[in-house]
Amino acid sequence: MGEPKKSIADLKIGEKGIVCCFNDEEMSLKLLEMGCLPGCMVELSNKAPLGDPICIKVSGYNLSLRLEEAATVMLR
Amino acid sequence: MSIEKTTRLKVALLGNPNAGKSSLFNHLTGLNQKIGNFPGVTVDKKVGTSKISDNLYAEIIDLPGTYSLYPKSLDEQIVLDLLHSKKDPASPDLLLVVIDASTFKRNMLLFTQIRDLGFPVILVLNMLDLAEQHGIKIDPLKLEKELNVPIVAINARTGAGIRELKAAIACPVHTPPESYYKPGPLASGIISEVKESFSLENDYQAILLAHQYDNMRGLPQKEKEELARLVKKWSFDSKGFQSKETIARYDVITRILKETVEEKSVDDKELTSTKIDRILTHKVFGYLIFFFILLVLFQSIFAWASFPMDLIDGGIAWINGALKQNLPSGPFTDLLTDGLIAGLGGVLIFIPQIAILFAFIAVLEESGYMSRVMFLMDKLMRPFGMSGRSVVPLISGVACAVPAIMSTRSIENWKERLITIFVTPLMSCSARIPVFTILIALVVPEVDLLGFINLQGIVLMGLYLIGFLSAILSGFVMNKILKNKQRSFFIMELPSYRIPRWKNVGLTIYEKVKTFVLEAGKVIVAISIVLWVLASYGPGDIETNAVTEIRREQPELVESTPDFDNAVAGKKLEMSYAGQFGHFIEPVIRPLGFDWKIGVALITSFAAREVFIGTMSTIYSVGDSGDDEATIKQRMKEEINPKTGGPMYTPALAFSLLIFYLFAMQCMSTLAIVRRETKGWTWPMLQLIYMTGLAYGLSFITYHLFS
């Protein structure tokens, strides 16, 4: 068993993390070209009023994505 | 000078969404722009002419914003379709890649891909000032040397650097590029075979073909089969390669960044956009503010627009009156005044409302708020089979379903897109406004509630609400019926807030109003003329027959008095082709409270709802011999129901008619657009049946509820 991993969906507002890998190939292609790359620092900056979607800061800009999609990006 | 032959250059503008492409386009082309369609598809294509130097003109084409050459939506597919082959005569001579310096790294991905295709490229560096606020300092000269392409720094907001950009366009310095991305040895087999089979010189073009042959328009079936064979032969794993390519490109970009860009951390200083977002996407305030903005939008459409609309209405009536007095009476004058000008009035009266609506939409779009609306609404829209991206088409549908349906091209998921297309025409478009305002003015008293809210305004807002609810509920039902094959996702940039560029807003308004007047105007004027002919002539000599009929039916009337003339004119209209047409369908619409005159209007407004007013004007002008200056509103108010002796337009009839116009699919342009966007007749026909059925049923209920 590997160590328990955290995804972007688990971040709290203001919390930061470093992208390690993706567990969904299709989503990873879309996220990669938006600059969400392994080794990148992400910060959860905001949530929509109903808690979903969320907004992260990555590569110097704001990116919104759904919780479901955020859960595919693992942090280290 | 003028003898000298001028040269024309084809220049395409590319870049990420929100990189400032459209502002640059507006700076380069000003009012010399037009919106058309790409051949075969209905995506807006903005093309303009720019004078580069005395004898060099450039045709500038503004392409949809995209993050990479791997399209996710139909909008982005256009970019690839245009660039995949240099042999295509439509392919541009020069590409301007606009880069937002404040998100330099992400923007560079698209640039390196485009550069690798081998086109002559100029890199346009925008928003350097914003980048500095973010702690990013770029050295354009160093970057130019590193990338080996011409770089021009501009400020698309102020227009600084445009002259330098034109100079760069005029004297191109293009060295053949060396690819930024070197595909590994695994791909070399398929690359060389594709290059050979399609006689390509460029590696990256070959790779893109192998990746995306299936979605490319204009690629013959035989070539697609050949590519499918090659992909299978070399077991080319498209997704794996794409992911490797993207990471490899970012590696190159990071290396270039290290040499040319100084990055300081500005983390301690919170950016203004984040602060604004705290409020605008707040749990409670977020929705409240959005609702308030919508309220202001509707209020302004009706409150601010009424004054210029009354002016236009009065102006048209005045012109008609003046023409009738000064021109010799006869069929030609009647055709001009009752047919042509009355119909034209029905178009021109919309201009203020359309202008205000598009001004609002443009400001929301420009300021960056529109993407927050999508962010706020995404979760709410999901149970209805739509996503946050469906909100913009739905809001634009309040102006006109045609551009709204075109804007669904940015929705990646086919099912979500289909549902959005299907329900958007239920949103109450501006073509319904004149019908609404006239009928409301006839039966709803103009009183203020609580001293400031207008009762007429409330009824109007209620109609919009009914339209919105029916759209949402229809989406809910469709979501249950349709199967989703494709995964839905919502990965979207939230751009920084900015003050809208008023020039862009102005150009949007100008463009939309122009398109509306020309497109809708053509249809309405044509129908008005046809209708006038149908309403003025009939089988046999209706002039003499009408006089005989009236003498027989109403012997108490004294001949040559206004009463007698009115009765004859009414009879004449009833005997005309249009009147017979109306009588023919009367049995069907009688349960809704409508008479044959409304029947004629219903049939003509199938082409477009706004024709209703023109039709009513024509019918009542033709059928009424006295008092030519009176506007249509006045004439409808005076209309007497022959059966009851009371006013024709009772609340029951007016509400029934309102509901009918709210739901019925009376818009050929919408049907045509839906057919093109869904590539078949199935969806537009379903839409027609569904909406007309809904209109008939609900009108029936309304009529019997109120009478």
PDB file of N, CA, C and O in Angstrom, chain A residues 16 24-27 29-35 37-38 40 45-50 52-55 57 59-66 69, chain B residues 67-68 72 103 106 109 239-240 242-243 246 250 267 277-278 281-283 287 375-376 378-380 382 387 487-494:
ATOM      1  N   LYS A  16      -2.266  25.285  -0.421  1.00  0.00           N
ATOM      2  CA  LYS A  16      -1.504  25.055  -1.649  1.00  0.00           C
ATOM      3  C   LYS A  16      -1.040  23.610  -1.747  1.00  0.00           C
ATOM      4  O   LYS A  16      -0.997  22.900  -0.745  1.00  0.00           O
ATOM      5  N   ASP A  24      -6.584  10.164 -14.420  1.00  0.00           N
ATOM      6  CA  ASP A  24      -7.570  10.069 -15.494  1.00  0.00           C
ATOM      7  C   ASP A  24      -6.945  10.654 -16.756  1.00  0.00           C
ATOM      8  O   ASP A  24      -6.666  11.848 -16.814  1.00  0.00           O
ATOM      9  N   GLU A  25      -6.725   9.823 -17.747  1.00  0.00           N
ATOM     10  CA  GLU A  25      -5.982  10.276 -18.914  1.00  0.00           C
ATOM     11  C   GLU A  25      -6.713  11.372 -19.681  1.00  0.00           C
ATOM     12  O   GLU A  25      -6.126  12.371 -20.079  1.00  0.00           O
ATOM     13  N   GLU A  26      -8.029  11.178 -19.870  1.00  0.00           N
ATOM     14  CA  GLU A  26      -8.781  12.142 -20.667  1.00  0.00           C
ATOM     15  C   GLU A  26      -8.753  13.529 -20.034  1.00  0.00           C
ATOM     16  O   GLU A  26      -8.545  14.535 -20.707  1.00  0.00           O
ATOM     17  N   MET A  27      -8.985  13.596 -18.718  1.00  0.00           N
ATOM     18  CA  MET A  27      -8.960  14.889 -18.041  1.00  0.00           C
ATOM     19  C   MET A  27      -7.546  15.467 -18.047  1.00  0.00           C
ATOM     20  O   MET A  27      -7.361  16.674 -18.155  1.00  0.00           O
ATOM     21  N   LEU A  29      -5.272  15.378 -20.269  1.00  0.00           N
ATOM     22  CA  LEU A  29      -4.935  16.074 -21.516  1.00  0.00           C
ATOM     23  C   LEU A  29      -5.462  17.506 -21.486  1.00  0.00           C
ATOM     24  O   LEU A  29      -4.794  18.441 -21.909  1.00  0.00           O
ATOM     25  N   LYS A  30      -6.691  17.671 -20.960  1.00  0.00           N
ATOM     26  CA  LYS A  30      -7.293  19.012 -20.928  1.00  0.00           C
ATOM     27  C   LYS A  30      -6.592  19.882 -19.901  1.00  0.00           C
ATOM     28  O   LYS A  30      -6.367  21.074 -20.122  1.00  0.00           O
ATOM     29  N   LEU A  31      -6.228  19.285 -18.770  1.00  0.00           N
ATOM     30  CA  LEU A  31      -5.602  20.076 -17.722  1.00  0.00           C
ATOM     31  C   LEU A  31      -4.159  20.437 -18.074  1.00  0.00           C
ATOM     32  O   LEU A  31      -3.704  21.540 -17.784  1.00  0.00           O
ATOM     33  N   LEU A  32      -3.467  19.517 -18.735  1.00  0.00           N
ATOM     34  CA  LEU A  32      -2.073  19.775 -19.100  1.00  0.00           C
ATOM     35  C   LEU A  32      -1.965  21.014 -19.976  1.00  0.00           C
ATOM     36  O   LEU A  32      -1.138  21.882 -19.743  1.00  0.00           O
ATOM     37  N   GLU A  33      -2.822  21.085 -20.999  1.00  0.00           N
ATOM     38  CA  GLU A  33      -2.672  22.221 -21.913  1.00  0.00           C
ATOM     39  C   GLU A  33      -3.123  23.524 -21.269  1.00  0.00           C
ATOM     40  O   GLU A  33      -2.790  24.590 -21.751  1.00  0.00           O
ATOM     41  N   MET A  34      -3.854  23.445 -20.146  1.00  0.00           N
ATOM     42  CA  MET A  34      -4.204  24.665 -19.426  1.00  0.00           C
ATOM     43  C   MET A  34      -3.083  25.036 -18.444  1.00  0.00           C
ATOM     44  O   MET A  34      -3.257  25.916 -17.603  1.00  0.00           O
ATOM     45  N   GLY A  35      -1.970  24.348 -18.524  1.00  0.00           N
ATOM     46  CA  GLY A  35      -0.828  24.712 -17.693  1.00  0.00           C
ATOM     47  C   GLY A  35      -0.838  24.079 -16.326  1.00  0.00           C
ATOM     48  O   GLY A  35      -0.097  24.498 -15.440  1.00  0.00           O
ATOM     49  N   LEU A  37       0.472  21.323 -14.712  1.00  0.00           N
ATOM     50  CA  LEU A  37       1.466  20.298 -15.038  1.00  0.00           C
ATOM     51  C   LEU A  37       2.038  19.669 -13.777  1.00  0.00           C
ATOM     52  O   LEU A  37       2.040  20.294 -12.727  1.00  0.00           O
ATOM     53  N   PRO A  38       2.541  18.457 -13.894  1.00  0.00           N
ATOM     54  CA  PRO A  38       3.242  17.874 -12.757  1.00  0.00           C
ATOM     55  C   PRO A  38       4.362  18.815 -12.300  1.00  0.00           C
ATOM     56  O   PRO A  38       5.093  19.349 -13.130  1.00  0.00           O
ATOM     57  N   CYS A  40       3.785  21.648 -10.782  1.00  0.00           N
ATOM     58  CA  CYS A  40       3.238  23.002 -10.666  1.00  0.00           C
ATOM     59  C   CYS A  40       2.605  23.202  -9.300  1.00  0.00           C
ATOM     60  O   CYS A  40       1.982  22.306  -8.757  1.00  0.00           O
ATOM     61  N   SER A  45      -8.341  28.860  -4.575  1.00  0.00           N
ATOM     62  CA  SER A  45      -8.594  30.249  -4.210  1.00  0.00           C
ATOM     63  C   SER A  45     -10.051  30.534  -3.934  1.00  0.00           C
ATOM     64  O   SER A  45     -10.364  31.512  -3.266  1.00  0.00           O
ATOM     65  N   ASN A  46     -10.943  29.695  -4.405  1.00  0.00           N
ATOM     66  CA  ASN A  46     -12.338  30.086  -4.346  1.00  0.00           C
ATOM     67  C   ASN A  46     -13.245  28.902  -4.626  1.00  0.00           C
ATOM     68  O   ASN A  46     -12.851  27.974  -5.323  1.00  0.00           O
ATOM     69  N   LYS A  47     -14.472  28.967  -4.095  1.00  0.00           N
ATOM     70  CA  LYS A  47     -15.450  27.946  -4.455  1.00  0.00           C
ATOM     71  C   LYS A  47     -16.727  28.634  -4.916  1.00  0.00           C
ATOM     72  O   LYS A  47     -17.060  29.710  -4.417  1.00  0.00           O
ATOM     73  N   ALA A  48     -17.441  28.002  -5.830  1.00  0.00           N
ATOM     74  CA  ALA A  48     -18.746  28.543  -6.228  1.00  0.00           C
ATOM     75  C   ALA A  48     -19.691  28.412  -5.030  1.00  0.00           C
ATOM     76  O   ALA A  48     -19.461  27.588  -4.150  1.00  0.00           O
ATOM     77  N   PRO A  49     -20.754  29.213  -5.005  1.00  0.00           N
ATOM     78  CA  PRO A  49     -21.629  29.230  -3.830  1.00  0.00           C
ATOM     79  C   PRO A  49     -22.118  27.850  -3.398  1.00  0.00           C
ATOM     80  O   PRO A  49     -22.294  27.611  -2.209  1.00  0.00           O
ATOM     81  N   LEU A  50     -22.318  26.933  -4.318  1.00  0.00           N
ATOM     82  CA  LEU A  50     -22.802  25.622  -3.901  1.00  0.00           C
ATOM     83  C   LEU A  50     -21.655  24.638  -3.665  1.00  0.00           C
ATOM     84  O   LEU A  50     -21.862  23.430  -3.610  1.00  0.00           O
ATOM     85  N   ASP A  52     -19.252  23.839  -5.617  1.00  0.00           N
ATOM     86  CA  ASP A  52     -18.804  23.172  -6.827  1.00  0.00           C
ATOM     87  C   ASP A  52     -19.321  23.987  -7.998  1.00  0.00           C
ATOM     88  O   ASP A  52     -20.489  24.351  -7.988  1.00  0.00           O
ATOM     89  N   PRO A  53     -18.575  24.335  -8.999  1.00  0.00           N
ATOM     90  CA  PRO A  53     -17.148  24.085  -9.196  1.00  0.00           C
ATOM     91  C   PRO A  53     -16.260  24.884  -8.243  1.00  0.00           C
ATOM     92  O   PRO A  53     -16.753  25.707  -7.489  1.00  0.00           O
ATOM     93  N   ILE A  54     -14.956  24.602  -8.349  1.00  0.00           N
ATOM     94  CA  ILE A  54     -13.996  25.352  -7.546  1.00  0.00           C
ATOM     95  C   ILE A  54     -13.072  26.132  -8.464  1.00  0.00           C
ATOM     96  O   ILE A  54     -13.076  25.923  -9.676  1.00  0.00           O
ATOM     97  N   CYS A  55     -12.308  27.044  -7.875  1.00  0.00           N
ATOM     98  CA  CYS A  55     -11.408  27.853  -8.682  1.00  0.00           C
ATOM     99  C   CYS A  55     -10.011  27.738  -8.091  1.00  0.00           C
ATOM    100  O   CYS A  55      -9.830  27.948  -6.891  1.00  0.00           O
ATOM    101  N   LYS A  57      -5.701  28.589  -8.442  1.00  0.00           N
ATOM    102  CA  LYS A  57      -4.699  29.443  -9.061  1.00  0.00           C
ATOM    103  C   LYS A  57      -3.576  28.531  -9.537  1.00  0.00           C
ATOM    104  O   LYS A  57      -3.028  27.749  -8.765  1.00  0.00           O
ATOM    105  N   SER A  59      -0.237  28.396 -12.635  1.00  0.00           N
ATOM    106  CA  SER A  59       0.518  29.125 -13.676  1.00  0.00           C
ATOM    107  C   SER A  59       0.126  30.597 -13.750  1.00  0.00           C
ATOM    108  O   SER A  59       0.040  31.153 -14.838  1.00  0.00           O
ATOM    109  N   GLY A  60      -0.184  31.187 -12.629  1.00  0.00           N
ATOM    110  CA  GLY A  60      -0.441  32.619 -12.601  1.00  0.00           C
ATOM    111  C   GLY A  60      -1.814  33.055 -13.069  1.00  0.00           C
ATOM    112  O   GLY A  60      -2.026  34.221 -13.393  1.00  0.00           O
ATOM    113  N   TYR A  61      -2.770  32.161 -13.150  1.00  0.00           N
ATOM    114  CA  TYR A  61      -4.122  32.604 -13.492  1.00  0.00           C
ATOM    115  C   TYR A  61      -5.140  31.739 -12.772  1.00  0.00           C
ATOM    116  O   TYR A  61      -4.787  30.762 -12.110  1.00  0.00           O
ATOM    117  N   ASN A  62      -6.427  32.113 -12.907  1.00  0.00           N
ATOM    118  CA  ASN A  62      -7.502  31.389 -12.230  1.00  0.00           C
ATOM    119  C   ASN A  62      -8.143  30.382 -13.167  1.00  0.00           C
ATOM    120  O   ASN A  62      -8.557  30.717 -14.274  1.00  0.00           O
ATOM    121  N   LEU A  63      -8.242  29.153 -12.693  1.00  0.00           N
ATOM    122  CA  LEU A  63      -8.833  28.093 -13.505  1.00  0.00           C
ATOM    123  C   LEU A  63      -9.989  27.493 -12.709  1.00  0.00           C
ATOM    124  O   LEU A  63      -9.828  27.128 -11.549  1.00  0.00           O
ATOM    125  N   SER A  64     -11.143  27.409 -13.357  1.00  0.00           N
ATOM    126  CA  SER A  64     -12.262  26.792 -12.645  1.00  0.00           C
ATOM    127  C   SER A  64     -12.451  25.377 -13.148  1.00  0.00           C
ATOM    128  O   SER A  64     -12.224  25.087 -14.327  1.00  0.00           O
ATOM    129  N   LEU A  65     -12.799  24.487 -12.249  1.00  0.00           N
ATOM    130  CA  LEU A  65     -13.084  23.110 -12.627  1.00  0.00           C
ATOM    131  C   LEU A  65     -14.023  22.492 -11.600  1.00  0.00           C
ATOM    132  O   LEU A  65     -14.173  23.018 -10.499  1.00  0.00           O
ATOM    133  N   ARG A  66     -14.673  21.410 -11.997  1.00  0.00           N
ATOM    134  CA  ARG A  66     -15.605  20.771 -11.079  1.00  0.00           C
ATOM    135  C   ARG A  66     -14.839  19.911 -10.071  1.00  0.00           C
ATOM    136  O   ARG A  66     -13.725  19.468 -10.357  1.00  0.00           O
ATOM    137  N   GLU A  69     -13.574  16.739 -11.436  1.00  0.00           N
ATOM    138  CA  GLU A  69     -12.352  16.840 -12.236  1.00  0.00           C
ATOM    139  C   GLU A  69     -11.137  17.103 -11.355  1.00  0.00           C
ATOM    140  O   GLU A  69     -10.050  16.588 -11.603  1.00  0.00           O
TER     141      GLU A  69
ATOM    142  N   TYR B  67      -6.708  27.119 -26.795  1.00  0.00           N
ATOM    143  CA  TYR B  67      -5.531  26.901 -25.943  1.00  0.00           C
ATOM    144  C   TYR B  67      -4.482  26.030 -26.609  1.00  0.00           C
ATOM    145  O   TYR B  67      -3.337  26.012 -26.204  1.00  0.00           O
ATOM    146  N   SER B  68      -4.905  25.257 -27.609  1.00  0.00           N
ATOM    147  CA  SER B  68      -3.927  24.407 -28.279  1.00  0.00           C
ATOM    148  C   SER B  68      -4.494  24.027 -29.639  1.00  0.00           C
ATOM    149  O   SER B  68      -5.605  24.408 -29.981  1.00  0.00           O
ATOM    150  N   LYS B  72     -11.220  21.106 -28.485  1.00  0.00           N
ATOM    151  CA  LYS B  72     -12.165  20.432 -27.589  1.00  0.00           C
ATOM    152  C   LYS B  72     -13.599  20.767 -27.971  1.00  0.00           C
ATOM    153  O   LYS B  72     -14.512  20.062 -27.635  1.00  0.00           O
ATOM    154  N   THR B 103       0.012  35.721 -18.514  1.00  0.00           N
ATOM    155  CA  THR B 103      -0.043  34.261 -18.383  1.00  0.00           C
ATOM    156  C   THR B 103       0.819  33.673 -19.500  1.00  0.00           C
ATOM    157  O   THR B 103       0.401  32.799 -20.257  1.00  0.00           O
ATOM    158  N   ARG B 106       1.429  29.665 -20.199  1.00  0.00           N
ATOM    159  CA  ARG B 106       0.351  28.895 -20.798  1.00  0.00           C
ATOM    160  C   ARG B 106       0.106  29.323 -22.245  1.00  0.00           C
ATOM    161  O   ARG B 106      -0.154  28.505 -23.121  1.00  0.00           O
ATOM    162  N   LEU B 109       2.203  27.726 -25.201  1.00  0.00           N
ATOM    163  CA  LEU B 109       1.949  26.380 -25.727  1.00  0.00           C
ATOM    164  C   LEU B 109       1.393  26.470 -27.138  1.00  0.00           C
ATOM    165  O   LEU B 109       1.902  25.842 -28.074  1.00  0.00           O
ATOM    166  N   LYS B 239      -3.663   9.574 -27.469  1.00  0.00           N
ATOM    167  CA  LYS B 239      -3.699  10.257 -26.179  1.00  0.00           C
ATOM    168  C   LYS B 239      -2.335  10.300 -25.501  1.00  0.00           C
ATOM    169  O   LYS B 239      -1.926  11.323 -24.970  1.00  0.00           O
ATOM    170  N   GLY B 240      -1.657   9.165 -25.557  1.00  0.00           N
ATOM    171  CA  GLY B 240      -0.336   9.103 -24.938  1.00  0.00           C
ATOM    172  C   GLY B 240       0.623  10.098 -25.568  1.00  0.00           C
ATOM    173  O   GLY B 240       1.356  10.803 -24.878  1.00  0.00           O
ATOM    174  N   GLN B 242      -0.156  12.819 -27.224  1.00  0.00           N
ATOM    175  CA  GLN B 242      -0.563  14.204 -26.953  1.00  0.00           C
ATOM    176  C   GLN B 242      -0.049  14.637 -25.588  1.00  0.00           C
ATOM    177  O   GLN B 242       0.457  15.748 -25.429  1.00  0.00           O
ATOM    178  N   SER B 243      -0.189  13.749 -24.619  1.00  0.00           N
ATOM    179  CA  SER B 243       0.253  14.110 -23.287  1.00  0.00           C
ATOM    180  C   SER B 243       1.771  14.288 -23.247  1.00  0.00           C
ATOM    181  O   SER B 243       2.292  15.229 -22.646  1.00  0.00           O
ATOM    182  N   THR B 246       2.602  17.642 -24.962  1.00  0.00           N
ATOM    183  CA  THR B 246       2.312  18.821 -24.147  1.00  0.00           C
ATOM    184  C   THR B 246       3.390  19.025 -23.085  1.00  0.00           C
ATOM    185  O   THR B 246       3.889  20.143 -22.898  1.00  0.00           O
ATOM    186  N   TYR B 250       6.066  22.174 -22.743  1.00  0.00           N
ATOM    187  CA  TYR B 250       6.221  22.995 -21.551  1.00  0.00           C
ATOM    188  C   TYR B 250       7.663  22.987 -21.054  1.00  0.00           C
ATOM    189  O   TYR B 250       8.141  23.974 -20.493  1.00  0.00           O
ATOM    190  N   ASP B 267       3.116  36.900  -4.095  1.00  0.00           N
ATOM    191  CA  ASP B 267       2.089  36.176  -3.366  1.00  0.00           C
ATOM    192  C   ASP B 267       1.507  36.950  -2.183  1.00  0.00           C
ATOM    193  O   ASP B 267       0.330  36.859  -1.904  1.00  0.00           O
ATOM    194  N   ASP B 277     -13.584  38.632  -6.732  1.00  0.00           N
ATOM    195  CA  ASP B 277     -14.250  37.332  -6.786  1.00  0.00           C
ATOM    196  C   ASP B 277     -14.835  36.931  -5.438  1.00  0.00           C
ATOM    197  O   ASP B 277     -15.870  36.280  -5.379  1.00  0.00           O
ATOM    198  N   ARG B 278     -14.138  37.311  -4.361  1.00  0.00           N
ATOM    199  CA  ARG B 278     -14.666  37.005  -3.029  1.00  0.00           C
ATOM    200  C   ARG B 278     -16.098  37.493  -2.891  1.00  0.00           C
ATOM    201  O   ARG B 278     -16.932  36.849  -2.276  1.00  0.00           O
ATOM    202  N   THR B 281     -18.597  36.033  -6.256  1.00  0.00           N
ATOM    203  CA  THR B 281     -18.956  34.614  -6.228  1.00  0.00           C
ATOM    204  C   THR B 281     -19.213  34.169  -4.790  1.00  0.00           C
ATOM    205  O   THR B 281     -19.093  33.006  -4.452  1.00  0.00           O
ATOM    206  N   HIS B 282     -19.592  35.132  -3.957  1.00  0.00           N
ATOM    207  CA  HIS B 282     -19.914  34.845  -2.557  1.00  0.00           C
ATOM    208  C   HIS B 282     -21.158  33.965  -2.469  1.00  0.00           C
ATOM    209  O   HIS B 282     -22.037  34.027  -3.316  1.00  0.00           O
ATOM    210  N   LYS B 283     -21.218  33.159  -1.396  1.00  0.00           N
ATOM    211  CA  LYS B 283     -22.343  32.229  -1.189  1.00  0.00           C
ATOM    212  C   LYS B 283     -23.707  32.885  -1.389  1.00  0.00           C
ATOM    213  O   LYS B 283     -24.572  32.359  -2.060  1.00  0.00           O
ATOM    214  N   TYR B 287     -25.326  35.179  -5.972  1.00  0.00           N
ATOM    215  CA  TYR B 287     -26.596  35.054  -6.695  1.00  0.00           C
ATOM    216  C   TYR B 287     -27.407  36.338  -6.654  1.00  0.00           C
ATOM    217  O   TYR B 287     -28.058  36.713  -7.620  1.00  0.00           O
ATOM    218  N   PHE B 375     -19.520  30.112 -13.860  1.00  0.00           N
ATOM    219  CA  PHE B 375     -18.980  29.492 -12.651  1.00  0.00           C
ATOM    220  C   PHE B 375     -20.079  29.359 -11.589  1.00  0.00           C
ATOM    221  O   PHE B 375     -20.238  28.303 -10.965  1.00  0.00           O
ATOM    222  N   LEU B 376     -20.859  30.414 -11.416  1.00  0.00           N
ATOM    223  CA  LEU B 376     -21.939  30.406 -10.418  1.00  0.00           C
ATOM    224  C   LEU B 376     -23.035  29.417 -10.773  1.00  0.00           C
ATOM    225  O   LEU B 376     -23.629  28.800  -9.901  1.00  0.00           O
ATOM    226  N   ASP B 378     -23.002  26.723 -12.906  1.00  0.00           N
ATOM    227  CA  ASP B 378     -22.723  25.370 -13.410  1.00  0.00           C
ATOM    228  C   ASP B 378     -23.467  24.284 -12.652  1.00  0.00           C
ATOM    229  O   ASP B 378     -24.140  23.454 -13.242  1.00  0.00           O
ATOM    230  N   LYS B 379     -23.371  24.319 -11.317  1.00  0.00           N
ATOM    231  CA  LYS B 379     -23.995  23.238 -10.566  1.00  0.00           C
ATOM    232  C   LYS B 379     -25.521  23.267 -10.687  1.00  0.00           C
ATOM    233  O   LYS B 379     -26.168  22.232 -10.770  1.00  0.00           O
ATOM    234  N   LEU B 380     -26.060  24.491 -10.722  1.00  0.00           N
ATOM    235  CA  LEU B 380     -27.515  24.618 -10.847  1.00  0.00           C
ATOM    236  C   LEU B 380     -28.021  24.091 -12.183  1.00  0.00           C
ATOM    237  O   LEU B 380     -29.143  23.610 -12.280  1.00  0.00           O
ATOM    238  N   ARG B 382     -26.749  21.625 -14.004  1.00  0.00           N
ATOM    239  CA  ARG B 382     -26.508  20.208 -14.285  1.00  0.00           C
ATOM    240  C   ARG B 382     -27.759  19.334 -14.235  1.00  0.00           C
ATOM    241  O   ARG B 382     -27.922  18.484 -15.112  1.00  0.00           O
ATOM    242  N   SER B 387     -24.771  22.860 -18.728  1.00  0.00           N
ATOM    243  CA  SER B 387     -23.648  23.205 -17.863  1.00  0.00           C
ATOM    244  C   SER B 387     -23.574  24.716 -17.741  1.00  0.00           C
ATOM    245  O   SER B 387     -24.380  25.433 -18.325  1.00  0.00           O
ATOM    246  N   ARG B 487     -18.342  12.284 -21.904  1.00  0.00           N
ATOM    247  CA  ARG B 487     -18.190  12.818 -20.550  1.00  0.00           C
ATOM    248  C   ARG B 487     -18.346  14.326 -20.552  1.00  0.00           C
ATOM    249  O   ARG B 487     -17.904  15.008 -21.462  1.00  0.00           O
ATOM    250  N   SER B 488     -18.972  14.806 -19.502  1.00  0.00           N
ATOM    251  CA  SER B 488     -19.154  16.244 -19.395  1.00  0.00           C
ATOM    252  C   SER B 488     -18.028  16.812 -18.543  1.00  0.00           C
ATOM    253  O   SER B 488     -17.647  16.216 -17.549  1.00  0.00           O
ATOM    254  N   PHE B 489     -17.452  17.928 -18.943  1.00  0.00           N
ATOM    255  CA  PHE B 489     -16.452  18.552 -18.068  1.00  0.00           C
ATOM    256  C   PHE B 489     -16.559  20.070 -18.118  1.00  0.00           C
ATOM    257  O   PHE B 489     -17.207  20.639 -18.990  1.00  0.00           O
ATOM    258  N   PHE B 490     -15.963  20.699 -17.152  1.00  0.00           N
ATOM    259  CA  PHE B 490     -16.082  22.152 -17.024  1.00  0.00           C
ATOM    260  C   PHE B 490     -14.741  22.713 -16.578  1.00  0.00           C
ATOM    261  O   PHE B 490     -14.538  23.025 -15.414  1.00  0.00           O
ATOM    262  N   ILE B 491     -13.808  22.752 -17.508  1.00  0.00           N
ATOM    263  CA  ILE B 491     -12.487  23.292 -17.203  1.00  0.00           C
ATOM    264  C   ILE B 491     -12.375  24.610 -17.941  1.00  0.00           C
ATOM    265  O   ILE B 491     -12.416  24.633 -19.166  1.00  0.00           O
ATOM    266  N   MET B 492     -12.309  25.692 -17.207  1.00  0.00           N
ATOM    267  CA  MET B 492     -12.436  26.986 -17.858  1.00  0.00           C
ATOM    268  C   MET B 492     -11.611  28.046 -17.151  1.00  0.00           C
ATOM    269  O   MET B 492     -11.504  28.043 -15.926  1.00  0.00           O
ATOM    270  N   GLU B 493     -11.031  28.934 -17.933  1.00  0.00           N
ATOM    271  CA  GLU B 493     -10.263  30.024 -17.340  1.00  0.00           C
ATOM    272  C   GLU B 493     -11.209  31.095 -16.812  1.00  0.00           C
ATOM    273  O   GLU B 493     -12.214  31.419 -17.447  1.00  0.00           O
ATOM    274  N   LEU B 494     -10.904  31.625 -15.633  1.00  0.00           N
ATOM    275  CA  LEU B 494     -11.635  32.792 -15.157  1.00  0.00           C
ATOM    276  C   LEU B 494     -10.719  33.991 -15.371  1.00  0.00           C
ATOM    277  O   LEU B 494      -9.762  34.184 -14.622  1.00  0.00           O
TER     278      LEU B 494
END
